[in-house]
XYZ file of C-alpha atoms in Angstrom:
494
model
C -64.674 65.625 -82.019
C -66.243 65.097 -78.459
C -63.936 65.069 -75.206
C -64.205 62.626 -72.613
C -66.467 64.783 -69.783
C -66.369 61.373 -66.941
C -65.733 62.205 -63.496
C -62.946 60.472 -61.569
C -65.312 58.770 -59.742
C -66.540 57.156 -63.211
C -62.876 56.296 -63.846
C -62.530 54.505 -60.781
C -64.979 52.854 -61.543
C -63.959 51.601 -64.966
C -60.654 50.780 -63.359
C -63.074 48.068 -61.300
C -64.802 47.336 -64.489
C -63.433 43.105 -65.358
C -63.290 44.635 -69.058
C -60.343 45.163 -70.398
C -61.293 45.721 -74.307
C -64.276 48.182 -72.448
C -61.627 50.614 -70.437
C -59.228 50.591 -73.610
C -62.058 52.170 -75.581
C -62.787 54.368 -73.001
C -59.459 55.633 -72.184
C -58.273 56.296 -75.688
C -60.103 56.434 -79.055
C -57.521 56.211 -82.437
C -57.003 59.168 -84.501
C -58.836 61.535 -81.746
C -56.435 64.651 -80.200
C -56.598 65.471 -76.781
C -57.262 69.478 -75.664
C -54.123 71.265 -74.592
C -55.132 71.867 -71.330
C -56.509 68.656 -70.273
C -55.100 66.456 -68.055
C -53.501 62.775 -69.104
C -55.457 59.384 -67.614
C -53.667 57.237 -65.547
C -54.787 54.629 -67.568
C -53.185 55.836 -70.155
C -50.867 53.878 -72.265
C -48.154 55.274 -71.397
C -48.935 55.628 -67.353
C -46.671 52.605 -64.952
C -49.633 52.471 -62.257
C -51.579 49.712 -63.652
C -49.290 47.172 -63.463
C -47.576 48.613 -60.205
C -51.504 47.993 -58.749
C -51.481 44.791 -60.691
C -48.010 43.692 -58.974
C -49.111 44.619 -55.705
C -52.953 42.908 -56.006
C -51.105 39.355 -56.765
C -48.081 39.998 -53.487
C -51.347 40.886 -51.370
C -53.556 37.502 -52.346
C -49.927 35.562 -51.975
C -49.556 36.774 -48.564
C -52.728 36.191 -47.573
C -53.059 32.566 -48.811
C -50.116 31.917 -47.171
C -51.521 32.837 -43.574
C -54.565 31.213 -44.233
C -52.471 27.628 -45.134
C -50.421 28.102 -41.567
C -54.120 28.668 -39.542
C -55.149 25.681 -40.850
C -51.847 23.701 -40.245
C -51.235 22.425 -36.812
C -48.317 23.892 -34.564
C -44.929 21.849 -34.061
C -43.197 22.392 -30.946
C -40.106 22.506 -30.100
C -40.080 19.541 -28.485
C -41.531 17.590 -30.631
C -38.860 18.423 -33.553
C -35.973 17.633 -31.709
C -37.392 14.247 -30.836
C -37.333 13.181 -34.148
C -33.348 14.618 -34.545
C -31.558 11.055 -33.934
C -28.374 11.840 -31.409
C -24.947 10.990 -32.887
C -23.158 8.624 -29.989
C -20.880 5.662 -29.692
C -21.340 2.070 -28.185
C -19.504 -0.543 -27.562
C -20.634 -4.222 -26.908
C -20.777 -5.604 -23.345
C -18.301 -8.872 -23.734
C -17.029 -11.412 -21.372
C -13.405 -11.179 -20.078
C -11.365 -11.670 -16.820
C -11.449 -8.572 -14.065
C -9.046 -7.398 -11.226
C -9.639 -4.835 -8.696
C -6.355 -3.462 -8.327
C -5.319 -1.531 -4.619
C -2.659 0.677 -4.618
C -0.045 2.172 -2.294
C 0.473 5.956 -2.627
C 4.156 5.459 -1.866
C 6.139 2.880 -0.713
C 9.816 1.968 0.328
C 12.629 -0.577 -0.827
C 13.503 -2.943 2.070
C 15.559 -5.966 2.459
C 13.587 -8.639 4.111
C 16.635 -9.386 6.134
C 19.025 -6.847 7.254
C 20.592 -5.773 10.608
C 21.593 -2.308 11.388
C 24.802 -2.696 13.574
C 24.893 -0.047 15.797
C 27.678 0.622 18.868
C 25.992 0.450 22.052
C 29.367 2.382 23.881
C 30.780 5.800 23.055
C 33.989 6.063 21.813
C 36.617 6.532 18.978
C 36.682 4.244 16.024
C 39.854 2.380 16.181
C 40.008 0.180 13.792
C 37.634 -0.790 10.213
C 37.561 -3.851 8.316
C 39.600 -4.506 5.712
C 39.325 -6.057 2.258
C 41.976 -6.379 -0.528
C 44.059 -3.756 1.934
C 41.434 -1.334 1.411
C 38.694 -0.502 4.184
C 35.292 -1.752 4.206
C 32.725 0.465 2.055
C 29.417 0.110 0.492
C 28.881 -2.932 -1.782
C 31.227 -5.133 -0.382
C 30.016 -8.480 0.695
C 30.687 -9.824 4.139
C 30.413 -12.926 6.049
C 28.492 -14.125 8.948
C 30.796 -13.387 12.007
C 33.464 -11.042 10.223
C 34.831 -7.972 12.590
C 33.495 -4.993 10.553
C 34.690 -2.104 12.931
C 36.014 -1.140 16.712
C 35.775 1.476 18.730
C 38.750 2.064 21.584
C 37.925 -0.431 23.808
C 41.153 -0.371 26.390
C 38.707 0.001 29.277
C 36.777 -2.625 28.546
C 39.923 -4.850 27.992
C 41.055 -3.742 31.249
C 38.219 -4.638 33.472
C 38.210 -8.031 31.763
C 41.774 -8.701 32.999
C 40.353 -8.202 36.516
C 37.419 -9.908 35.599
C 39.036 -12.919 34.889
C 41.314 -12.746 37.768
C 38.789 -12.322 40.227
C 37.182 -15.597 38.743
C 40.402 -17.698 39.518
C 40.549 -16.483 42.668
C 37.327 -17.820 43.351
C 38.111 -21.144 41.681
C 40.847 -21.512 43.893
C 38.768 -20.711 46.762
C 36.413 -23.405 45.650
C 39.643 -25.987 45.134
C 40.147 -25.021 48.778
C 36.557 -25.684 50.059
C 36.526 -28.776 48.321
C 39.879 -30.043 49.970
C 38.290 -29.300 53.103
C 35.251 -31.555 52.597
C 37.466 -34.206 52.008
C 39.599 -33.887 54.889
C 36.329 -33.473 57.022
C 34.763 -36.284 55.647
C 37.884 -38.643 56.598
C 37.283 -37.148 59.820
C 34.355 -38.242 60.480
C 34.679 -41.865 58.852
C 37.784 -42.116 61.538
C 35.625 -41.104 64.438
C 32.094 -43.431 63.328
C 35.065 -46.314 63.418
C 36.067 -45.004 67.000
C 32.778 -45.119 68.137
C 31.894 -48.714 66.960
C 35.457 -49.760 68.668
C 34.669 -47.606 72.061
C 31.272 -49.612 72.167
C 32.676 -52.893 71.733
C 35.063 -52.491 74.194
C 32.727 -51.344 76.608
C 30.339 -54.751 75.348
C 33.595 -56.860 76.354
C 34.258 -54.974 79.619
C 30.375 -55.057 80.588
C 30.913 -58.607 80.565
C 34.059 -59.093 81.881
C 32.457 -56.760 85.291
C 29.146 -59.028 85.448
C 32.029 -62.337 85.565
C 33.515 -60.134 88.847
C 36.569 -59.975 86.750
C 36.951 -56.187 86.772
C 36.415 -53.889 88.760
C 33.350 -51.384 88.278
C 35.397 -48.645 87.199
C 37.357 -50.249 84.579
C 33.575 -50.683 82.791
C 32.518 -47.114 83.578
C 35.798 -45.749 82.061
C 35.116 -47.771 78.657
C 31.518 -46.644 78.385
C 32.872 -42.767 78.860
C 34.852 -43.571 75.612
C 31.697 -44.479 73.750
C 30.097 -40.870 74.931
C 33.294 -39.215 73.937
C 33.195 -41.425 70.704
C 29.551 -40.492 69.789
C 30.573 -36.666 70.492
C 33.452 -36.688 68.449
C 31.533 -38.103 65.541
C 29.118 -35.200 65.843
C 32.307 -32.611 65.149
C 33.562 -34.589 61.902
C 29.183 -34.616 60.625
C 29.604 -30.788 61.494
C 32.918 -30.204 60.225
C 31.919 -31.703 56.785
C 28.424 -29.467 56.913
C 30.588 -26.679 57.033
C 33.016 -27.253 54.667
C 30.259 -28.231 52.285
C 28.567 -24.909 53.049
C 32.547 -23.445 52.159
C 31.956 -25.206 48.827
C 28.695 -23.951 48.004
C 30.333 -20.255 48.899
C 33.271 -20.611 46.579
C 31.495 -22.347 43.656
C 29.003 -19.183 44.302
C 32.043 -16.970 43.921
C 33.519 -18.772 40.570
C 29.975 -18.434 38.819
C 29.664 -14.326 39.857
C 32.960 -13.598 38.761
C 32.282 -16.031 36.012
C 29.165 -13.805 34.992
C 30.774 -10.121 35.820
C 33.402 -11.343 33.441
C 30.760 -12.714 30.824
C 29.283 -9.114 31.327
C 32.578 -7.182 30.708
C 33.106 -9.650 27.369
C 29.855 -8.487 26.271
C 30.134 -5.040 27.433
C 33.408 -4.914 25.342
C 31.476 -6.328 22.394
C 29.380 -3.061 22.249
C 32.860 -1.347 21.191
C 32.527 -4.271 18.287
C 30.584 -4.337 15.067
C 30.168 -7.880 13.942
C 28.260 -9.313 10.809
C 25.410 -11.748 11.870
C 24.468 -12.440 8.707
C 25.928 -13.307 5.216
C 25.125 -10.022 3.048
C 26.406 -6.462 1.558
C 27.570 -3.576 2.890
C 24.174 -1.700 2.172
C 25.062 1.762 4.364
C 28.060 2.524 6.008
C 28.241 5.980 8.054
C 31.450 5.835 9.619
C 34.602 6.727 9.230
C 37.758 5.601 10.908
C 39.155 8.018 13.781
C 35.510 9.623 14.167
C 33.953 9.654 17.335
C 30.934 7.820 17.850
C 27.787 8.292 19.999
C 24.710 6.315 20.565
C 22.640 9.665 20.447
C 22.978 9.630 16.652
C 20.841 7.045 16.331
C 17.958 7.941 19.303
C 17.425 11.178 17.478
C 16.638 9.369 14.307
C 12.630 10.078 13.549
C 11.823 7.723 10.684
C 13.122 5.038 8.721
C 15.454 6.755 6.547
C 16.621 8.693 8.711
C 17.219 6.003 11.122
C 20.002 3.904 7.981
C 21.174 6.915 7.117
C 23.011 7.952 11.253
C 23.358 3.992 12.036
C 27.149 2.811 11.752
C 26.905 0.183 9.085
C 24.025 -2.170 7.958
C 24.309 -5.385 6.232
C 21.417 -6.512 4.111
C 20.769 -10.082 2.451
C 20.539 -9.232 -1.230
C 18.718 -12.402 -1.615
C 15.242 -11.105 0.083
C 13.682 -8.033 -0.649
C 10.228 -6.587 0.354
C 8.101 -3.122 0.067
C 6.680 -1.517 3.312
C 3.762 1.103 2.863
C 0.674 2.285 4.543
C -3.318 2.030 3.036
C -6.278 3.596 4.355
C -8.429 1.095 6.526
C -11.251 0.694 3.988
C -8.525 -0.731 1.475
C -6.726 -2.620 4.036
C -9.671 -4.722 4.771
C -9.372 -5.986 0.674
C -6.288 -7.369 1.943
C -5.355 -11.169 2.445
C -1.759 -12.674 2.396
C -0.648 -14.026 -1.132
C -2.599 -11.750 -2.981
C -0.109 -11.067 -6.420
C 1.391 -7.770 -6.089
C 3.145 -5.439 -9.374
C 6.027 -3.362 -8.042
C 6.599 -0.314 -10.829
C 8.969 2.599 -10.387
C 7.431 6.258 -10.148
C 8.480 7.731 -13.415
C 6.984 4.393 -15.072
C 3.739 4.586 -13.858
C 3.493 8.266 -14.665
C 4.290 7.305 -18.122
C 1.868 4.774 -18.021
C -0.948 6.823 -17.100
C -0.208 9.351 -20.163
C -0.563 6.135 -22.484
C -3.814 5.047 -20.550
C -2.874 2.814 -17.669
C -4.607 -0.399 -18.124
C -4.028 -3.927 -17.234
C -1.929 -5.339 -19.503
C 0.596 -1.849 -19.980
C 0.624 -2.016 -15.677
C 1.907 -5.563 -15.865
C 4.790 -4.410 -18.394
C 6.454 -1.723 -16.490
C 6.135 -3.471 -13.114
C 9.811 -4.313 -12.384
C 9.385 -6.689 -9.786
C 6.487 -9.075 -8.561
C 5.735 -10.242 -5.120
C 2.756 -11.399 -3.099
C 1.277 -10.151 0.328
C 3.221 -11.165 3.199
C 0.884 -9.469 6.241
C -1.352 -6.986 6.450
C -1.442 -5.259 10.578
C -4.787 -6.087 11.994
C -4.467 -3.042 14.027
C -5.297 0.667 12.735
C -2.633 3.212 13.725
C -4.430 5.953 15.982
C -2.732 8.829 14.154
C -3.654 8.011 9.956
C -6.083 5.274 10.367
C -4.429 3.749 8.407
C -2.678 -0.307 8.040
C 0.887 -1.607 7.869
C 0.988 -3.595 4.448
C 3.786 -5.717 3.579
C 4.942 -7.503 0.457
C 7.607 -9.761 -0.390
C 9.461 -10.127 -3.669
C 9.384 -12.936 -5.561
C 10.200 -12.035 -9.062
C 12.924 -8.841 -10.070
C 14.508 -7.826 -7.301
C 17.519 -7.505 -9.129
C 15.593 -4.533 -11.036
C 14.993 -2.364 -7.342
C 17.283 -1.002 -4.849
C 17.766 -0.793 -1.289
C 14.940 2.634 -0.100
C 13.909 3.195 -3.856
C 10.561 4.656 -3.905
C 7.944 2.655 -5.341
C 4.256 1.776 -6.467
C 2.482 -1.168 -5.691
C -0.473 -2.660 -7.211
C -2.305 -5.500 -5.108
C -4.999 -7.271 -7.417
C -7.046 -7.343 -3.890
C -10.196 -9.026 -6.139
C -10.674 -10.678 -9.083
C -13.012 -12.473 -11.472
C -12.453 -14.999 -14.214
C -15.091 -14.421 -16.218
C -17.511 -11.096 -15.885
C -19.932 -8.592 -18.369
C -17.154 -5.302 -18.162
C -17.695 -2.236 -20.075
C -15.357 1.194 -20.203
C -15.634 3.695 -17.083
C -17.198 5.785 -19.500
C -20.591 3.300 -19.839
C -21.619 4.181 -16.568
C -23.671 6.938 -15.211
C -24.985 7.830 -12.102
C -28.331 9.935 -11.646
C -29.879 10.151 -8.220
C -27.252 8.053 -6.411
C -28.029 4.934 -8.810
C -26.384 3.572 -11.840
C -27.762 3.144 -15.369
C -26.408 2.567 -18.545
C -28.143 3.462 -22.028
C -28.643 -0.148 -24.072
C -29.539 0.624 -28.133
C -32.108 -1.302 -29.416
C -30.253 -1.685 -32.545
C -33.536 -2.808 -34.618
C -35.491 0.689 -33.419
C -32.863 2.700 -33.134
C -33.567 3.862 -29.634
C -32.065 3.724 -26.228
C -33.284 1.877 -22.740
C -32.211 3.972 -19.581
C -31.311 0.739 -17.795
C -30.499 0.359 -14.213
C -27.593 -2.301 -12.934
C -25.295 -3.573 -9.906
C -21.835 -2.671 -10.156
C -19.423 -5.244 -9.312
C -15.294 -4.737 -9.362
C -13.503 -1.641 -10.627
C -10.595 -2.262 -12.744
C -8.022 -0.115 -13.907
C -9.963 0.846 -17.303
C -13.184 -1.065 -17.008
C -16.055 -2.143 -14.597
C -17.880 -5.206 -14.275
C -21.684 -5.315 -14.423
C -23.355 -7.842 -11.777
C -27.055 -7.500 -12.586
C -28.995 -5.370 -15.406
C -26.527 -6.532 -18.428
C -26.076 -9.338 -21.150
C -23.000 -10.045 -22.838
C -23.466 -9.119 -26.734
C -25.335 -6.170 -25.975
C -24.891 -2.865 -27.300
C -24.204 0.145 -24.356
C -23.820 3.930 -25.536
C -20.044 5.391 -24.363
C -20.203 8.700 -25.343
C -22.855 11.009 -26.022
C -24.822 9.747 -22.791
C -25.662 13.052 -20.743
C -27.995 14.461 -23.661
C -29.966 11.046 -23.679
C -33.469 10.018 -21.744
C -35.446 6.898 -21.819
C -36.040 5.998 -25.877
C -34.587 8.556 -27.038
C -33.693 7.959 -31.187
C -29.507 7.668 -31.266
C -27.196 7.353 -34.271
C -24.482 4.946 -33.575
C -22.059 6.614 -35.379
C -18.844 4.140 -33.724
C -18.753 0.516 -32.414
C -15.654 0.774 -30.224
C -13.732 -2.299 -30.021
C -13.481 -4.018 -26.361
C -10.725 -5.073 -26.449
């Protein structure tokens, strides 16, 4: 039997060969033993190779066919692929509805409209306090207009109107005197006119009687020396009466200064007195029977509360409350009398905020409502800032006298404007825009409009906006002009 004498080069090439039944007949021939010392094929039928070579042949083509499919495919950027990725956000629709621009005061203080802080203007012990149902006067207790609320020793004062008063009858009297005079004066000088109109008839008669030869010349010349002395006599009485009407005008001078010194030492006494001038309560009361009292508690009072806190006693009417506060300038100028006000307490408004302080939750823990009562034209130099005051008109009974409060001024209003939430809005490059979805394309219009009044949860659109439409809430910093959105929420508006 022959052996198989090919080269490997002849093998490799029948490896190449596209004959299979061909390299099976070469590689092995049935029935035929190979020498001892040859070497196996690695065709043989027992060698793994060929189908290792095989396996990696049809990974090779795979791989190439592969890149040859993504040359002839066109690139996708980035870009491109997310535009077609459709943004998950929420809308709401734009909708009609009524608008306030509320103002509010950072703090503000309890007042009562009318109320009088009775204050001694003397120094002195307290000597006597007010008392009701045998008990003395204290906070809370109602008083009348007129009532003696407290004294403080006023013997002094008591004293010097005693002398006061005597000093003014001593000048009445005086004045009783003066007038006497007058009226003896004025007899006096009626006597002597009718002296005078006798002297000069007589001398008429005895004129006549010396021109007849009768009498003698110096019988006439004595009767017309009576006239002179008549005539000079009735120019004493007009004196005597000029002087005691000048006496009069001295002595009714007198009455009213000791009239007046003694007015001044009633009222000087009075600043020992603290009287009620109005009907009200006993709102502070910072004195205490056998204390001493000086005027210098009050002067070194720096504020408001400090000032009813050192002041004897003040009386408040419990019928007329208002709330005092300060705004900047640029709010003050919102301003106008009879603007609505709500009055809430601190701790209510805080809870309101963590529930989402909106319109219709501020009007429910107001306590109180009022309206604007004045608003200070002038600035003060130190906080820029405007006096603001506002009257109660509804719950008073719900505040007291220096609790601190919040007020909320509804400075503008509309009845009927486009609003959307705060969170509609955005601002790029100092304008506003809101994104409107085109509900039938499923994009978005970067749309400019005019803001109009900021409420406490929403914001009325001016320009740009139709009611009905549909404006993205959230999601709106990833999205331009058109971009493709999924509305994945309608939030109601109301």
């Amino acid at each position: 039997m022959k052996t198989d004498e090919r080269t490997p080069k002849d093998i490799g090439d029948l490896a190449n060969t596209d004959t299979p039944s061909q390299l099976e007949l070469d590689i092995q021939v049935p029935g035929d033993k190979q020498p001892p010392h040859s070497r196996p094929s690695v065709f043989s039928k027992k060698s793994p190779w060929p189908i290792a070579i095989l396996v990696m042949l049809v990974i090779a083509g795979l791989f190439g066919w592969r890149l040859y499919n993504n040359s002839q495919s066109p690139t996708v950027s980035e870009p491109e692929t997310a535009s077609t990725a459709k943004l998950p956000v929420r809308a709401v629709r734009a909708q009609l509805a009524p608008i306030r621009r509320w103002v509010t005061s950072p703090d503000g203080d309890v007042r009562a409209e009318r109320y009088k802080q009775l204050i001694f203007e003397s120094s002195g012990e307290v000597t006597q306090l007010a008392k009701i149902n045998g008990r003395f006067l204290r906070e809370g207790d109602r008083v009348g207009k007129g009532q003696l609320l407290a004294t403080l020793d006023d013997r002094k004062y008591q004293s010097d109107i005693r002398a006061a008063a005597a000093d003014r009858e001593v000048a009445k009297r005086t004045e009783e005197q003066a007038v006497a005079s007058l009226r003896q004066t004025e007899a006096n000088l009626r006597q002597a006119k009718a002296d005078l109109e006798l002297a000069k008839t007589e001398a008429k008669r005895r004129q006549t009687l010396y021109k007849q030869g009768v009498i003698p010349a110096t019988e006439r010349d004595t009767y017309n020396n009576r006239v002179i002395q008549a005539q000079v006599g009735v120019k004493v009485a007009q004196e005597n009466v000029k002087t005691a009407q000048d006496q009069i005008a001295v002595s009714k001078a007198g009455v009213v200064s000791n009239q007046a010194r003694l007015l001044n030492t009633v009222i000087a006494r009075e600043d020992t007195q603290l009287v009620s001038p109005i009907n009200g309560i006993v709102a502070y009361m910072n004195i205490r029977e056998g204390e001493y009292w000086s005027p210098s508690r009050v002067q070194s009072a720096t504020s408001y509360q400090s000032a009813i806190e050192s002041v004897p006693i003040v009386v408040v009417d419990p019928n007329s409350f208002e709330v005092a506060f300060e705004l900047p300038a640029s709010e003050g100028s919102l301003l106008r009398p009879n603007q609505p006000a709500y009055i809430a307490l601190d701790d209510d408004i805080s809870q309101a905020f963590v529930q989402g302080l909106n319109q219709s939750n501020l009007v429910s823990v107001a306590k109180a409502r009022g309206k604007v009562f004045s608003v200070t034209p002038a600035v003060t130099p130190g906080g820029r800032a405007v006096q603001v005051r506002v009257r109660i008109t509804e719950g008073r009974e719900n505040l007291r006298l220096g609790a601190r409060v919040q007020t909320w001024i509804a400075a503008q209003s509309r009845s009927q404007a486009i609003t959307l939430p705060f969170g509609s809005v955005i601002t790029r490059d100092r304008k506003s825009y809101v994104f409107v979805v085109d509900e039938e394309t499923g994009r978005v219009e970067q749309r400019p409009v005019v803001l109009d009044i900021e409420g406490l949860d929403r914001i009325s659109i001016a320009q740009g906006l139709q009611p009905g439409e549909l404006v993205v809430t959230e999601g709106s910093n990833r999205l331009v002009n058109d971009s493709p959105v999924d509305v994945v929420d309608i939030e109601d508006p109301a």
